[in-house]
Amino acid sequence: MTETTDKKKLPAVVERFILHWGDMGDEWGVNRSVSQIHGLLYLAEAPMTAEDIAETLGMARSNVSNSIKELLAWNLIHRVPILGDRRDHFEAETDIWEVAARIAARRKEREIDPAVDALRACVSDAADDPTISPVASKRLKEMLAFTELVDRWYMQMLNVPRPRLVALIKLGEKIVSFLPAGKAR
């Protein structure tokens, strides 16, 4: 049995958020326990030890330990020293813009960068392979162009100061409301 049944009582809203955050993480390919721990630490008023986390969420200590390692690797939480306590305490980054930026950076590193490399190799190899149909070659080039466009857009957004980024997002909402309905090509 990897989970425990002894749980600290959380307010219903906090529990609902943690469960939902876990479900969202699961949909994004992140272990549910990792996401739930992040959700707990995000809402926590003070740094928590792994033991506190395990007890609060009713998880096995080993599961918490592995999840903490992953959250540290994503740079979504960090260790916090507490005077007089030798145990590690953890707290989450609470600036939601920073959380989103760190998640986006990690996903780009894991998904977009390898996709660009693979597509570039495929396009290059297809150019030298007479058995590749013109349709397949064209579609590979289109996919590469799209993926590189997304990659360039992401890199541009990194350099936009947050207040301008917020304004840009809000402006985008307004612009979309002026566009005619329907599917544009």
PDB file of C-alpha atoms in Angstrom:
ATOM      1  CA  MET A   1       0.000   0.000   0.000  1.00  0.00           C
ATOM      2  CA  THR A   2       1.571   3.289  -1.075  1.00  0.00           C
ATOM      3  CA  GLU A   3      -0.954   5.747   0.274  1.00  0.00           C
ATOM      4  CA  THR A   4      -1.879   6.285   3.892  1.00  0.00           C
ATOM      5  CA  THR A   5      -5.317   6.988   5.281  1.00  0.00           C
ATOM      6  CA  ASP A   6      -4.391   9.399   8.076  1.00  0.00           C
ATOM      7  CA  LYS A   7      -4.968  12.898   6.710  1.00  0.00           C
ATOM      8  CA  LYS A   8      -5.019  16.295   8.310  1.00  0.00           C
ATOM      9  CA  LYS A   9      -8.350  18.001   7.743  1.00  0.00           C
ATOM     10  CA  LEU A  10      -8.130  20.728   5.107  1.00  0.00           C
ATOM     11  CA  PRO A  11     -10.775  23.353   4.406  1.00  0.00           C
ATOM     12  CA  ALA A  12     -13.126  22.071   1.681  1.00  0.00           C
ATOM     13  CA  VAL A  13     -12.065  24.747  -0.824  1.00  0.00           C
ATOM     14  CA  VAL A  14      -8.372  23.941  -0.328  1.00  0.00           C
ATOM     15  CA  GLU A  15      -9.038  20.225  -0.710  1.00  0.00           C
ATOM     16  CA  ARG A  16     -11.094  20.845  -3.856  1.00  0.00           C
ATOM     17  CA  PHE A  17      -8.316  22.981  -5.345  1.00  0.00           C
ATOM     18  CA  ILE A  18      -5.628  20.385  -4.549  1.00  0.00           C
ATOM     19  CA  LEU A  19      -7.699  17.599  -6.098  1.00  0.00           C
ATOM     20  CA  HIS A  20      -8.449  19.691  -9.183  1.00  0.00           C
ATOM     21  CA  TRP A  21      -4.790  20.738  -9.537  1.00  0.00           C
ATOM     22  CA  GLY A  22      -3.878  17.061  -9.360  1.00  0.00           C
ATOM     23  CA  ASP A  23      -6.404  16.234 -12.085  1.00  0.00           C
ATOM     24  CA  MET A  24      -5.097  19.058 -14.281  1.00  0.00           C
ATOM     25  CA  GLY A  25      -1.529  17.860 -13.846  1.00  0.00           C
ATOM     26  CA  ASP A  26      -2.634  14.355 -14.738  1.00  0.00           C
ATOM     27  CA  GLU A  27      -4.183  15.701 -17.966  1.00  0.00           C
ATOM     28  CA  TRP A  28      -0.880  17.457 -18.795  1.00  0.00           C
ATOM     29  CA  GLY A  29       1.142  14.303 -18.256  1.00  0.00           C
ATOM     30  CA  VAL A  30       2.365  15.209 -14.768  1.00  0.00           C
ATOM     31  CA  ASN A  31       2.001  12.684 -11.957  1.00  0.00           C
ATOM     32  CA  ARG A  32      -1.140  13.442  -9.947  1.00  0.00           C
ATOM     33  CA  SER A  33       0.759  13.307  -6.627  1.00  0.00           C
ATOM     34  CA  VAL A  34       3.314  15.824  -7.906  1.00  0.00           C
ATOM     35  CA  SER A  35       0.528  18.206  -8.883  1.00  0.00           C
ATOM     36  CA  GLN A  36      -1.352  17.752  -5.622  1.00  0.00           C
ATOM     37  CA  ILE A  37       1.770  18.484  -3.595  1.00  0.00           C
ATOM     38  CA  HIS A  38       2.407  21.575  -5.688  1.00  0.00           C
ATOM     39  CA  GLY A  39      -1.191  22.676  -5.112  1.00  0.00           C
ATOM     40  CA  LEU A  40      -0.845  22.176  -1.354  1.00  0.00           C
ATOM     41  CA  LEU A  41       2.441  24.097  -1.161  1.00  0.00           C
ATOM     42  CA  TYR A  42       1.054  26.850  -3.407  1.00  0.00           C
ATOM     43  CA  LEU A  43      -1.772  27.500  -0.937  1.00  0.00           C
ATOM     44  CA  ALA A  44       0.230  26.832   2.235  1.00  0.00           C
ATOM     45  CA  GLU A  45       0.793  29.776   4.554  1.00  0.00           C
ATOM     46  CA  ALA A  46       4.165  28.465   5.738  1.00  0.00           C
ATOM     47  CA  PRO A  47       6.857  26.098   4.466  1.00  0.00           C
ATOM     48  CA  MET A  48       6.091  22.417   5.038  1.00  0.00           C
ATOM     49  CA  THR A  49       8.230  19.359   5.659  1.00  0.00           C
ATOM     50  CA  ALA A  50       7.830  16.195   3.614  1.00  0.00           C
ATOM     51  CA  GLU A  51       6.301  14.589   6.700  1.00  0.00           C
ATOM     52  CA  ASP A  52       3.745  17.414   6.977  1.00  0.00           C
ATOM     53  CA  ILE A  53       2.886  17.012   3.297  1.00  0.00           C
ATOM     54  CA  ALA A  54       2.529  13.223   3.580  1.00  0.00           C
ATOM     55  CA  GLU A  55       0.288  13.558   6.630  1.00  0.00           C
ATOM     56  CA  THR A  56      -1.830  16.342   5.141  1.00  0.00           C
ATOM     57  CA  LEU A  57      -2.437  14.598   1.822  1.00  0.00           C
ATOM     58  CA  GLY A  58      -2.502  11.042   3.156  1.00  0.00           C
ATOM     59  CA  MET A  59       0.373   9.997   0.892  1.00  0.00           C
ATOM     60  CA  ALA A  60       3.228   7.626   1.487  1.00  0.00           C
ATOM     61  CA  ARG A  61       6.436   9.385   2.505  1.00  0.00           C
ATOM     62  CA  SER A  62       8.332   7.794  -0.409  1.00  0.00           C
ATOM     63  CA  ASN A  63       5.759   9.158  -2.875  1.00  0.00           C
ATOM     64  CA  VAL A  64       6.120  12.624  -1.358  1.00  0.00           C
ATOM     65  CA  SER A  65       9.905  12.415  -1.500  1.00  0.00           C
ATOM     66  CA  ASN A  66       9.917  11.483  -5.195  1.00  0.00           C
ATOM     67  CA  SER A  67       7.340  14.156  -5.993  1.00  0.00           C
ATOM     68  CA  ILE A  68       9.374  16.808  -4.183  1.00  0.00           C
ATOM     69  CA  LYS A  69      12.424  15.872  -6.279  1.00  0.00           C
ATOM     70  CA  GLU A  70      10.395  16.398  -9.437  1.00  0.00           C
ATOM     71  CA  LEU A  71       8.990  19.735  -8.245  1.00  0.00           C
ATOM     72  CA  LEU A  72      12.511  20.885  -7.363  1.00  0.00           C
ATOM     73  CA  ALA A  73      13.671  19.892 -10.862  1.00  0.00           C
ATOM     74  CA  TRP A  74      10.834  21.945 -12.378  1.00  0.00           C
ATOM     75  CA  ASN A  75      11.932  24.820 -10.112  1.00  0.00           C
ATOM     76  CA  LEU A  76       8.361  25.172  -8.834  1.00  0.00           C
ATOM     77  CA  ILE A  77       9.314  24.733  -5.188  1.00  0.00           C
ATOM     78  CA  HIS A  78      12.443  25.353  -3.162  1.00  0.00           C
ATOM     79  CA  ARG A  79      13.940  24.399   0.174  1.00  0.00           C
ATOM     80  CA  VAL A  80      13.578  26.847   3.016  1.00  0.00           C
ATOM     81  CA  PRO A  81      15.829  26.651   6.070  1.00  0.00           C
ATOM     82  CA  ILE A  82      14.043  26.957   9.407  1.00  0.00           C
ATOM     83  CA  LEU A  83      16.173  27.987  12.387  1.00  0.00           C
ATOM     84  CA  GLY A  84      16.454  25.163  14.926  1.00  0.00           C
ATOM     85  CA  ASP A  85      14.978  22.506  12.609  1.00  0.00           C
ATOM     86  CA  ARG A  86      17.285  20.199  10.674  1.00  0.00           C
ATOM     87  CA  ARG A  87      14.512  18.871   8.437  1.00  0.00           C
ATOM     88  CA  ASP A  88      14.010  20.228   4.939  1.00  0.00           C
ATOM     89  CA  HIS A  89      11.055  22.553   4.556  1.00  0.00           C
ATOM     90  CA  PHE A  90       9.546  23.402   1.195  1.00  0.00           C
ATOM     91  CA  GLU A  91       7.518  26.222  -0.240  1.00  0.00           C
ATOM     92  CA  ALA A  92       6.145  26.881  -3.684  1.00  0.00           C
ATOM     93  CA  GLU A  93       6.724  29.821  -5.967  1.00  0.00           C
ATOM     94  CA  THR A  94       3.552  31.858  -5.466  1.00  0.00           C
ATOM     95  CA  ASP A  95       3.871  34.345  -8.326  1.00  0.00           C
ATOM     96  CA  ILE A  96       1.488  32.695 -10.794  1.00  0.00           C
ATOM     97  CA  TRP A  97       3.159  34.397 -13.771  1.00  0.00           C
ATOM     98  CA  GLU A  98       6.487  32.951 -12.679  1.00  0.00           C
ATOM     99  CA  VAL A  99       4.900  29.516 -12.181  1.00  0.00           C
ATOM    100  CA  ALA A 100       3.456  29.653 -15.707  1.00  0.00           C
ATOM    101  CA  ALA A 101       6.803  30.803 -17.131  1.00  0.00           C
ATOM    102  CA  ARG A 102       8.705  27.976 -15.420  1.00  0.00           C
ATOM    103  CA  ILE A 103       6.206  25.361 -16.565  1.00  0.00           C
ATOM    104  CA  ALA A 104       6.312  26.737 -20.117  1.00  0.00           C
ATOM    105  CA  ALA A 105      10.124  26.732 -20.116  1.00  0.00           C
ATOM    106  CA  ARG A 106      10.276  23.132 -18.939  1.00  0.00           C
ATOM    107  CA  ARG A 107       7.651  21.988 -21.446  1.00  0.00           C
ATOM    108  CA  LYS A 108       9.485  23.781 -24.254  1.00  0.00           C
ATOM    109  CA  GLU A 109      12.688  22.054 -23.211  1.00  0.00           C
ATOM    110  CA  ARG A 110      10.995  18.637 -23.099  1.00  0.00           C
ATOM    111  CA  GLU A 111       8.625  18.932 -26.062  1.00  0.00           C
ATOM    112  CA  ILE A 112       9.273  21.786 -28.501  1.00  0.00           C
ATOM    113  CA  ASP A 113      13.088  21.658 -28.644  1.00  0.00           C
ATOM    114  CA  PRO A 114      13.237  17.908 -29.417  1.00  0.00           C
ATOM    115  CA  ALA A 115      10.393  18.299 -31.938  1.00  0.00           C
ATOM    116  CA  VAL A 116      12.261  21.054 -33.797  1.00  0.00           C
ATOM    117  CA  ASP A 117      15.436  18.960 -33.874  1.00  0.00           C
ATOM    118  CA  ALA A 118      13.586  15.866 -35.098  1.00  0.00           C
ATOM    119  CA  LEU A 119      11.640  17.782 -37.741  1.00  0.00           C
ATOM    120  CA  ARG A 120      14.771  19.502 -39.037  1.00  0.00           C
ATOM    121  CA  ALA A 121      16.450  16.104 -39.382  1.00  0.00           C
ATOM    122  CA  CYS A 122      13.373  14.667 -41.125  1.00  0.00           C
ATOM    123  CA  VAL A 123      13.154  17.584 -43.580  1.00  0.00           C
ATOM    124  CA  SER A 124      16.873  17.311 -44.306  1.00  0.00           C
ATOM    125  CA  ASP A 125      16.730  13.533 -44.774  1.00  0.00           C
ATOM    126  CA  ALA A 126      13.577  13.797 -46.913  1.00  0.00           C
ATOM    127  CA  ALA A 127      15.335  16.207 -49.285  1.00  0.00           C
ATOM    128  CA  ASP A 128      17.956  13.547 -50.003  1.00  0.00           C
ATOM    129  CA  ASP A 129      15.559  10.586 -50.205  1.00  0.00           C
ATOM    130  CA  PRO A 130      13.929  10.008 -53.605  1.00  0.00           C
ATOM    131  CA  THR A 131      11.428   7.580 -52.038  1.00  0.00           C
ATOM    132  CA  ILE A 132       9.770  10.371 -50.027  1.00  0.00           C
ATOM    133  CA  SER A 133       6.688  11.685 -51.800  1.00  0.00           C
ATOM    134  CA  PRO A 134       6.371  15.401 -52.504  1.00  0.00           C
ATOM    135  CA  VAL A 135       3.243  15.445 -50.289  1.00  0.00           C
ATOM    136  CA  ALA A 136       5.090  13.973 -47.305  1.00  0.00           C
ATOM    137  CA  SER A 137       8.036  16.312 -47.862  1.00  0.00           C
ATOM    138  CA  LYS A 138       5.720  19.352 -48.070  1.00  0.00           C
ATOM    139  CA  ARG A 139       3.869  18.360 -44.891  1.00  0.00           C
ATOM    140  CA  LEU A 140       7.116  17.840 -42.985  1.00  0.00           C
ATOM    141  CA  LYS A 141       8.267  21.315 -44.045  1.00  0.00           C
ATOM    142  CA  GLU A 142       4.927  22.822 -42.993  1.00  0.00           C
ATOM    143  CA  MET A 143       5.096  21.123 -39.604  1.00  0.00           C
ATOM    144  CA  LEU A 144       8.671  22.315 -39.121  1.00  0.00           C
ATOM    145  CA  ALA A 145       7.709  25.876 -40.099  1.00  0.00           C
ATOM    146  CA  PHE A 146       4.798  25.829 -37.643  1.00  0.00           C
ATOM    147  CA  THR A 147       6.910  24.401 -34.799  1.00  0.00           C
ATOM    148  CA  GLU A 148       9.693  26.933 -35.431  1.00  0.00           C
ATOM    149  CA  LEU A 149       7.091  29.732 -35.464  1.00  0.00           C
ATOM    150  CA  VAL A 150       5.771  28.622 -32.066  1.00  0.00           C
ATOM    151  CA  ASP A 151       9.336  28.389 -30.779  1.00  0.00           C
ATOM    152  CA  ARG A 152      10.180  31.931 -32.011  1.00  0.00           C
ATOM    153  CA  TRP A 153       6.949  33.291 -30.514  1.00  0.00           C
ATOM    154  CA  TYR A 154       7.784  31.715 -27.158  1.00  0.00           C
ATOM    155  CA  MET A 155      11.296  33.190 -27.232  1.00  0.00           C
ATOM    156  CA  GLN A 156       9.886  36.640 -28.079  1.00  0.00           C
ATOM    157  CA  MET A 157       7.414  36.452 -25.191  1.00  0.00           C
ATOM    158  CA  LEU A 158      10.285  35.816 -22.763  1.00  0.00           C
ATOM    159  CA  ASN A 159      11.583  39.316 -23.467  1.00  0.00           C
ATOM    160  CA  VAL A 160       8.270  41.126 -23.059  1.00  0.00           C
ATOM    161  CA  PRO A 161       8.030  42.833 -19.650  1.00  0.00           C
ATOM    162  CA  ARG A 162       5.139  41.466 -17.594  1.00  0.00           C
ATOM    163  CA  PRO A 163       2.994  44.645 -17.667  1.00  0.00           C
ATOM    164  CA  ARG A 164       3.268  44.706 -21.463  1.00  0.00           C
ATOM    165  CA  LEU A 165       2.527  41.010 -21.671  1.00  0.00           C
ATOM    166  CA  VAL A 166      -0.643  41.494 -19.608  1.00  0.00           C
ATOM    167  CA  ALA A 167      -1.616  44.405 -21.877  1.00  0.00           C
ATOM    168  CA  LEU A 168      -0.903  42.279 -24.953  1.00  0.00           C
ATOM    169  CA  ILE A 169      -3.114  39.466 -23.689  1.00  0.00           C
ATOM    170  CA  LYS A 170      -5.929  41.894 -22.901  1.00  0.00           C
ATOM    171  CA  LEU A 171      -5.509  43.548 -26.293  1.00  0.00           C
ATOM    172  CA  GLY A 172      -5.700  40.130 -27.918  1.00  0.00           C
ATOM    173  CA  GLU A 173      -9.066  39.545 -26.230  1.00  0.00           C
ATOM    174  CA  LYS A 174     -10.359  42.821 -27.669  1.00  0.00           C
ATOM    175  CA  ILE A 175      -8.995  42.156 -31.150  1.00  0.00           C
ATOM    176  CA  VAL A 176     -10.615  38.724 -31.265  1.00  0.00           C
ATOM    177  CA  SER A 177     -13.987  40.266 -30.387  1.00  0.00           C
ATOM    178  CA  PHE A 178     -13.752  42.413 -33.566  1.00  0.00           C
ATOM    179  CA  LEU A 179     -12.948  39.503 -35.865  1.00  0.00           C
ATOM    180  CA  PRO A 180     -15.788  37.971 -37.853  1.00  0.00           C
ATOM    181  CA  ALA A 181     -17.078  34.692 -36.505  1.00  0.00           C
ATOM    182  CA  GLY A 182     -16.126  31.510 -38.270  1.00  0.00           C
ATOM    183  CA  LYS A 183     -13.012  29.662 -39.166  1.00  0.00           C
ATOM    184  CA  ALA A 184     -10.269  31.779 -40.720  1.00  0.00           C
ATOM    185  CA  ARG A 185      -7.516  30.336 -42.888  1.00  0.00           C
TER     186      ARG A 185
END
